[in-house]
mmCIF file of C-alpha atoms in Angstrom:
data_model
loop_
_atom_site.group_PDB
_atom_site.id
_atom_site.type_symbol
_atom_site.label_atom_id
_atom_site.label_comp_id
_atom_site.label_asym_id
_atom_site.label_seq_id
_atom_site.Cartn_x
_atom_site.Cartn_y
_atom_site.Cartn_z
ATOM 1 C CA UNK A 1 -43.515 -24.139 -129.716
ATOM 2 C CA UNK A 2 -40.496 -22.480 -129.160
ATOM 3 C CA UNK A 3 -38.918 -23.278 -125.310
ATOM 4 C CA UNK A 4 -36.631 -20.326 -123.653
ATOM 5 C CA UNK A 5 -35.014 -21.054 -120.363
ATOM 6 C CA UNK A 6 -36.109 -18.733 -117.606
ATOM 7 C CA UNK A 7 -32.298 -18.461 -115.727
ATOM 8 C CA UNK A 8 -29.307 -16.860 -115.422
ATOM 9 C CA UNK A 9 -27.558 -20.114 -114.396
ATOM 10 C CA UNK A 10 -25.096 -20.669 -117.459
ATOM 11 C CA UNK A 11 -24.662 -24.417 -116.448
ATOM 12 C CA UNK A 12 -28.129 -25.354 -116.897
ATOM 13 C CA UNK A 13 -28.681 -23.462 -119.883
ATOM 14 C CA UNK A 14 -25.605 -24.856 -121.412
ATOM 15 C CA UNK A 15 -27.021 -28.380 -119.864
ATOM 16 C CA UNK A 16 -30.187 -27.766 -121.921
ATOM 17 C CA UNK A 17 -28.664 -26.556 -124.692
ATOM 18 C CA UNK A 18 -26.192 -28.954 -125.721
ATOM 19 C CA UNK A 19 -29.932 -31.237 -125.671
ATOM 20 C CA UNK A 20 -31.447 -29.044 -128.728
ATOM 21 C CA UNK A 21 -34.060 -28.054 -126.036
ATOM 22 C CA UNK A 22 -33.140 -24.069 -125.803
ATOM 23 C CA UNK A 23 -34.473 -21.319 -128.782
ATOM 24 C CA UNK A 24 -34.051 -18.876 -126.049
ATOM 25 C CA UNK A 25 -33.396 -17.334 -123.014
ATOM 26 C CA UNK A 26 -35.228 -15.135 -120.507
ATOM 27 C CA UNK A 27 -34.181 -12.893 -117.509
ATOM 28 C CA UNK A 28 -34.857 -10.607 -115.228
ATOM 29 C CA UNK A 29 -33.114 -8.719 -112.260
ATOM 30 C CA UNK A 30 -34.316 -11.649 -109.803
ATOM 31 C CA UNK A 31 -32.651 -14.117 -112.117
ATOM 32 C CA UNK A 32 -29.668 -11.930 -112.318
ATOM 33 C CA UNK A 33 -29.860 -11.497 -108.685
ATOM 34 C CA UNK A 34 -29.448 -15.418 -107.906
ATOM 35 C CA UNK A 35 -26.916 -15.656 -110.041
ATOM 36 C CA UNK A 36 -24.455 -13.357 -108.296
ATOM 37 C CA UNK A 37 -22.939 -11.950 -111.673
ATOM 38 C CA UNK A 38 -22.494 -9.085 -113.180
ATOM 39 C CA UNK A 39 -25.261 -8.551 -115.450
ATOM 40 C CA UNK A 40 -23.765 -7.535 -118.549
ATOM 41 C CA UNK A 41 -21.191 -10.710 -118.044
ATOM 42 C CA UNK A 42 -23.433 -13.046 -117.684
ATOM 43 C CA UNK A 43 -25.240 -12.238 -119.893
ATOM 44 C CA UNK A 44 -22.371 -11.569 -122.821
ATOM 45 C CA UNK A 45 -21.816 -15.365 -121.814
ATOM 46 C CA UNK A 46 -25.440 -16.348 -122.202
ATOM 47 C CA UNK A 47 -25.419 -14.656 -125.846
ATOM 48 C CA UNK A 48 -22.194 -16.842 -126.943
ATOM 49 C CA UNK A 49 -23.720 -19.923 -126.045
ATOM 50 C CA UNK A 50 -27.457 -19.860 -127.505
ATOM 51 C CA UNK A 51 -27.950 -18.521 -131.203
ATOM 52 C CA UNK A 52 -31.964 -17.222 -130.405
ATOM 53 C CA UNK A 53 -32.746 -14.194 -128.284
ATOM 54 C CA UNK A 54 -31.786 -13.520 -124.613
ATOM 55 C CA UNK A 55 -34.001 -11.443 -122.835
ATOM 56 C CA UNK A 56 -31.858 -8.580 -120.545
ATOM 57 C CA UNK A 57 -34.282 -6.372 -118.303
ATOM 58 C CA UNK A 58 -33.928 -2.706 -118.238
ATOM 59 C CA UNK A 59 -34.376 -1.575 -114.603
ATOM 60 C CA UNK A 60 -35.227 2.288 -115.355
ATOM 61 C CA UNK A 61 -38.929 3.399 -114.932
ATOM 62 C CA UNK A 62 -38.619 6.178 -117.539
ATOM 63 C CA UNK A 63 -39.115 6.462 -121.215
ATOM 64 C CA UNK A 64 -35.295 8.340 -121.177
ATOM 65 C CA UNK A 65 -34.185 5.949 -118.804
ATOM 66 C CA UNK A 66 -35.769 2.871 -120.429
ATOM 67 C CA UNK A 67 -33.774 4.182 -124.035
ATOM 68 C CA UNK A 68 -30.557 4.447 -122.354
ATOM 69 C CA UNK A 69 -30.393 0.925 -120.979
ATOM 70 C CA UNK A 70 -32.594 -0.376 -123.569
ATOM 71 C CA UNK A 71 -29.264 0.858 -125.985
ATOM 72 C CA UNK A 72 -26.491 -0.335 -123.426
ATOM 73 C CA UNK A 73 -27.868 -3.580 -122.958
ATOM 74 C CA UNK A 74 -28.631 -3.896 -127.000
ATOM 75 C CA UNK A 75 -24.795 -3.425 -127.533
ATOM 76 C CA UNK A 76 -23.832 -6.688 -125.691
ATOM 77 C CA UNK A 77 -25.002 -8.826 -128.396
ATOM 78 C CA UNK A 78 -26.748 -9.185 -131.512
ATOM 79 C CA UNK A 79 -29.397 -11.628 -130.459
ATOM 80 C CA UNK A 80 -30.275 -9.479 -127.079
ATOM 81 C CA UNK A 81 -33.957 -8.436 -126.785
ATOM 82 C CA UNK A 82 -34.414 -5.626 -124.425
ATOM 83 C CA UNK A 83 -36.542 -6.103 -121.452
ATOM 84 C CA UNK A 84 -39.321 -3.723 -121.192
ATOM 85 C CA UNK A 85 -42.562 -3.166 -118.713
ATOM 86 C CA UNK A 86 -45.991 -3.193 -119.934
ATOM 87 C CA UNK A 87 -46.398 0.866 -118.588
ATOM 88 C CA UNK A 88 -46.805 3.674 -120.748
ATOM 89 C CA UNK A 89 -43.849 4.076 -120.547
ATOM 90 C CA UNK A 90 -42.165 0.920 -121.623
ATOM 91 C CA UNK A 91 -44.537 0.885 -124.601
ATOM 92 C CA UNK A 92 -43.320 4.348 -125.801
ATOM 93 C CA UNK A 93 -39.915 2.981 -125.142
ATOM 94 C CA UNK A 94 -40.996 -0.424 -127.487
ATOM 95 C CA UNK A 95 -41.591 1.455 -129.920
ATOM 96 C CA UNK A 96 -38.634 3.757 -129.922
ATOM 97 C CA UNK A 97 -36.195 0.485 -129.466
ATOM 98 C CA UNK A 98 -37.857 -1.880 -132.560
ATOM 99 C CA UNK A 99 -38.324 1.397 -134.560
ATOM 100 C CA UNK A 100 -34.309 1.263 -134.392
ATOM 101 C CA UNK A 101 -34.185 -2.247 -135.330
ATOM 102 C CA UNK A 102 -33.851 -4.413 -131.914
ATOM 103 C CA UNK A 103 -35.663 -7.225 -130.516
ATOM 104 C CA UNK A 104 -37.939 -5.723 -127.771
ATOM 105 C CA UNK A 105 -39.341 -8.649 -125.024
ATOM 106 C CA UNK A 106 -42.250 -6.249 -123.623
ATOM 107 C CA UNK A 107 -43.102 -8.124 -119.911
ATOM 108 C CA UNK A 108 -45.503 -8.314 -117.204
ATOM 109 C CA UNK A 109 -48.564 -8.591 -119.350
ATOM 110 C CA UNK A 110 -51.698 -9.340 -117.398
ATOM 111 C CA UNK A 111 -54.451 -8.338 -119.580
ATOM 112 C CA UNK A 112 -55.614 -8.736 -123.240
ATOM 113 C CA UNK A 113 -56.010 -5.467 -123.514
ATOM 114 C CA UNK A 114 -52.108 -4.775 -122.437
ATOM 115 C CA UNK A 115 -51.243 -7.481 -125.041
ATOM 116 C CA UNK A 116 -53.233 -5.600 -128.082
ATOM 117 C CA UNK A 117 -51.082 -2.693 -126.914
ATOM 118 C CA UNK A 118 -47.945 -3.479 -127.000
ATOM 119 C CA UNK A 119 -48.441 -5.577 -130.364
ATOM 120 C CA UNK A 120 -49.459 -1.949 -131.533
ATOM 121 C CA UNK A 121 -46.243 -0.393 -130.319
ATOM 122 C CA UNK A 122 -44.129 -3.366 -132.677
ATOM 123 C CA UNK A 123 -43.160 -5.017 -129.717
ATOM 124 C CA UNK A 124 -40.961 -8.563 -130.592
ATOM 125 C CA UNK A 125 -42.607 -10.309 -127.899
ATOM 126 C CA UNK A 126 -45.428 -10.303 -125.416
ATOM 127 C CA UNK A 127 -44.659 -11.892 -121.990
ATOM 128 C CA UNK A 128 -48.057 -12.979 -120.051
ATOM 129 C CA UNK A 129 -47.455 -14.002 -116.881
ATOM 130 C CA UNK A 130 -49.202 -17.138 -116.145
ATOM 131 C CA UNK A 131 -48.538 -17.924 -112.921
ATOM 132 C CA UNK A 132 -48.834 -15.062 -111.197
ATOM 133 C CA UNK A 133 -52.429 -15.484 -112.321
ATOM 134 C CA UNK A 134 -53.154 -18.726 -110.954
ATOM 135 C CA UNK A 135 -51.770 -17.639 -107.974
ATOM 136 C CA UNK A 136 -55.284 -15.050 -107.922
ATOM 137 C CA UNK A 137 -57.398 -17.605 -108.619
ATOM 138 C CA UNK A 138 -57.239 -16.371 -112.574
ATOM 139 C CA UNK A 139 -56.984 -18.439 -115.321
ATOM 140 C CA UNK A 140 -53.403 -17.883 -117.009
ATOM 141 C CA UNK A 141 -53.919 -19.952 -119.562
ATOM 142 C CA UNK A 142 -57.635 -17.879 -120.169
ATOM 143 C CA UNK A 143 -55.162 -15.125 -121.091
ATOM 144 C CA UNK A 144 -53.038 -17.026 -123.404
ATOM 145 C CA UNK A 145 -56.181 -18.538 -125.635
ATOM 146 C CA UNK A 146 -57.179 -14.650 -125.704
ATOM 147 C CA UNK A 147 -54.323 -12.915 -127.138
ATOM 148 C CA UNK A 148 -54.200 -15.427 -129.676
ATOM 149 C CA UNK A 149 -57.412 -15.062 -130.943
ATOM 150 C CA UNK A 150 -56.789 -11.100 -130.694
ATOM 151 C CA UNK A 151 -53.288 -11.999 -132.735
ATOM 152 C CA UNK A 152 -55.067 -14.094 -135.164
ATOM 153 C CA UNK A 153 -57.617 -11.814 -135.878
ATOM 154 C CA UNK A 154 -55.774 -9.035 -137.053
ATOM 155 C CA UNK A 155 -52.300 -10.793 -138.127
ATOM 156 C CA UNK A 156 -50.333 -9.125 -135.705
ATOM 157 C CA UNK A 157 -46.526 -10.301 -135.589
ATOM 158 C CA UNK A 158 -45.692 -10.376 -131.884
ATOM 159 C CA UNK A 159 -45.035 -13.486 -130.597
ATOM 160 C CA UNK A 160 -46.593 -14.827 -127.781
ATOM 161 C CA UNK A 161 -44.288 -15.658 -125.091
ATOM 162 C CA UNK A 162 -46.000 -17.827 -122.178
ATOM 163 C CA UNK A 163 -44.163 -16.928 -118.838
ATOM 164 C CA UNK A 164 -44.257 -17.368 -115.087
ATOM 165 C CA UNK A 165 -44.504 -21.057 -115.917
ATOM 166 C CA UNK A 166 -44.638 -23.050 -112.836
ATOM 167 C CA UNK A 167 -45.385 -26.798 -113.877
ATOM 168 C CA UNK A 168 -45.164 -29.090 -117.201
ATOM 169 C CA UNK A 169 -48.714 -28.654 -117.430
ATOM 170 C CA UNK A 170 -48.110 -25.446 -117.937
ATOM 171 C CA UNK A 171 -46.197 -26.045 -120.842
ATOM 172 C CA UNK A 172 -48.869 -28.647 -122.324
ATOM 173 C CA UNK A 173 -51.410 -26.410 -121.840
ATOM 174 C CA UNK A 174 -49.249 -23.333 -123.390
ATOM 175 C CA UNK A 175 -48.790 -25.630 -126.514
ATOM 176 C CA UNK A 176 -52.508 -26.768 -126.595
ATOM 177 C CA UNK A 177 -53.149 -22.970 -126.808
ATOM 178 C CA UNK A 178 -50.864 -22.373 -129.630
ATOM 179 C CA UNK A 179 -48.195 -19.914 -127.495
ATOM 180 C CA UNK A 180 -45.346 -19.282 -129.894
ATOM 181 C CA UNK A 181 -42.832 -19.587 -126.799
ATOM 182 C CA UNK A 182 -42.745 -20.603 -123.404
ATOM 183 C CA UNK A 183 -40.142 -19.457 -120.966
ATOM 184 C CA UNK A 184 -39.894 -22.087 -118.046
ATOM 185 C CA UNK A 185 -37.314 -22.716 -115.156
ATOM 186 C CA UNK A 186 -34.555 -25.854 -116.191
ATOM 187 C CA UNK A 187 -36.215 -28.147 -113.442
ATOM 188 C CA UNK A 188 -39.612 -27.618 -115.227
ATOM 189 C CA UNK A 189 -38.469 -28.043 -118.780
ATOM 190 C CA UNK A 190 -36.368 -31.718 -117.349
ATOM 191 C CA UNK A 191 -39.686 -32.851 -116.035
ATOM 192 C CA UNK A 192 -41.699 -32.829 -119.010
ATOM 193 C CA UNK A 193 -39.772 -36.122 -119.148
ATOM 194 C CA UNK A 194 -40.986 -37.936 -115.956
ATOM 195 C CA UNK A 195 -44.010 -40.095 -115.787
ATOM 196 C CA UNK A 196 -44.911 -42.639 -113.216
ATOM 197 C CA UNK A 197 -45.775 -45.112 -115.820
ATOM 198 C CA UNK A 198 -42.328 -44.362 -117.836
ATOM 199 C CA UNK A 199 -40.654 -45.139 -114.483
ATOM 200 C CA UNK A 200 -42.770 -48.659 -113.632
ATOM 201 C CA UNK A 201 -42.302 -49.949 -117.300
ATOM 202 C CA UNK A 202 -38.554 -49.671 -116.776
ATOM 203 C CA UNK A 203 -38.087 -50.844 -113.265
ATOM 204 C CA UNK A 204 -39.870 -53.849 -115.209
ATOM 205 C CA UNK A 205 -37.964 -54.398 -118.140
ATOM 206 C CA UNK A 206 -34.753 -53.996 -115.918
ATOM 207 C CA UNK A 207 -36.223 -56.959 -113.516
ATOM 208 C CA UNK A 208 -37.155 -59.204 -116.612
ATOM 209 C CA UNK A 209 -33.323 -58.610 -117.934
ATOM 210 C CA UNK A 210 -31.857 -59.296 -114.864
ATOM 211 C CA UNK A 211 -33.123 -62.262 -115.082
ATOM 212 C CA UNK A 212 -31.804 -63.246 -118.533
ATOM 213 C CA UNK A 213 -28.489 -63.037 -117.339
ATOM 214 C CA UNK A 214 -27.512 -61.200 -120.384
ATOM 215 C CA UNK A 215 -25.270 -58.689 -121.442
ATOM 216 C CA UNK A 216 -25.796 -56.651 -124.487
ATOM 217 C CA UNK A 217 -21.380 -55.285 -124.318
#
């Protein structure tokens, strides 16, 4: 499974990727909002850093709109994918954008239904929200298993992209499911590494060593 970083924070992406641990990046105008930047700097600076796709958002609600940023943004980089709703609109747009050769990231997917759609319209990625799920008592991950039995069943090329990942059992789960990609917040990527047991067993070791009264350099 491929992991993207959901941030506009440069440092921890560049924290992350200097570990191997970023394919990708993902954002969105809240990310680019807590960032402070300028969107198209920030996200020039992203693209320089990390060789897989970054994810910029169009902001337009229009199919003309949606083809006018979807173009500006496109121009940054070559490894941008635009940004598009799961509306009528954005899907018309998907199609317009990959039909000219550019990664299209088609976002806030909530249904299977939405996901067989924009796999129709060529779209690059699908972006189920996960979270945002949960948080109505539905079953994100429900959604995930779905779309890739829909995906499977008919060799569709779209990759699914888990987002709105709130926890590393998120991610597990994600991967259990066979998600191509999850898009997670830095903190949540880190603490995939943490484990109670990880931390006893070396508070342990460190005791027993202690008392050696060695030094290794």
């Amino acid at each position: 499974m491929k992991f993207f970083v959901d941030t506009a924070d440069v440092d921890a992406i560049r924290e992350l990727n200097d570990l191997g641990m970023v394919d990708g990046v993902t954002t969105n105008p809240s990310l680019i909002l807590k960032s402070g930047r300028d969107i198209k700097e920030v996200t020039k600076e992203i693209c320089d850093m990390v060789e897989g796709p970054v994810s910029a958002e169009c902001v337009a609600l229009d199919y003309d709109g949606m083809i006018a940023e979807g173009r500006e943004l496109a121009k940054i980089a070559d490894n941008i994918a635009i940004k598009l709703p799961l509306t009528w609109a954005g899907l018309k747009a998907c199609k317009t954008l990959t039909g000219e050769g550019n990664m299209v990231n088609v976002t806030l997917c909530f249904s299977a239904n939405q996901a067989l759609l924009a796999a129709k319209a060529g779209a690059t990625f699908i972006s189920p929200f996960i979270g945002r799920l949960d948080d109505l008592n539905i079953d994100g991950m429900e959604l995930i298993g779905d779309i890739r039995t829909i995906y499977d069943n008919y060799g569709f090329e779209t990759q699914i992209l888990a987002a709105s990942i709130r926890s590393a059992n998120h991610m597990k789960e994600a991967a259990l499911i066979g998600a191509d990609v999850a898009t997670a917040p830095p903190g949540v990527i880190k603490g995939m590494a943490n484990h109670v047991l990880t931390d006893k067993g070396l508070d342990a070791f460190m005791a027993d060593w202690a008392k050696t009264g060695q030094k290794i350099v």
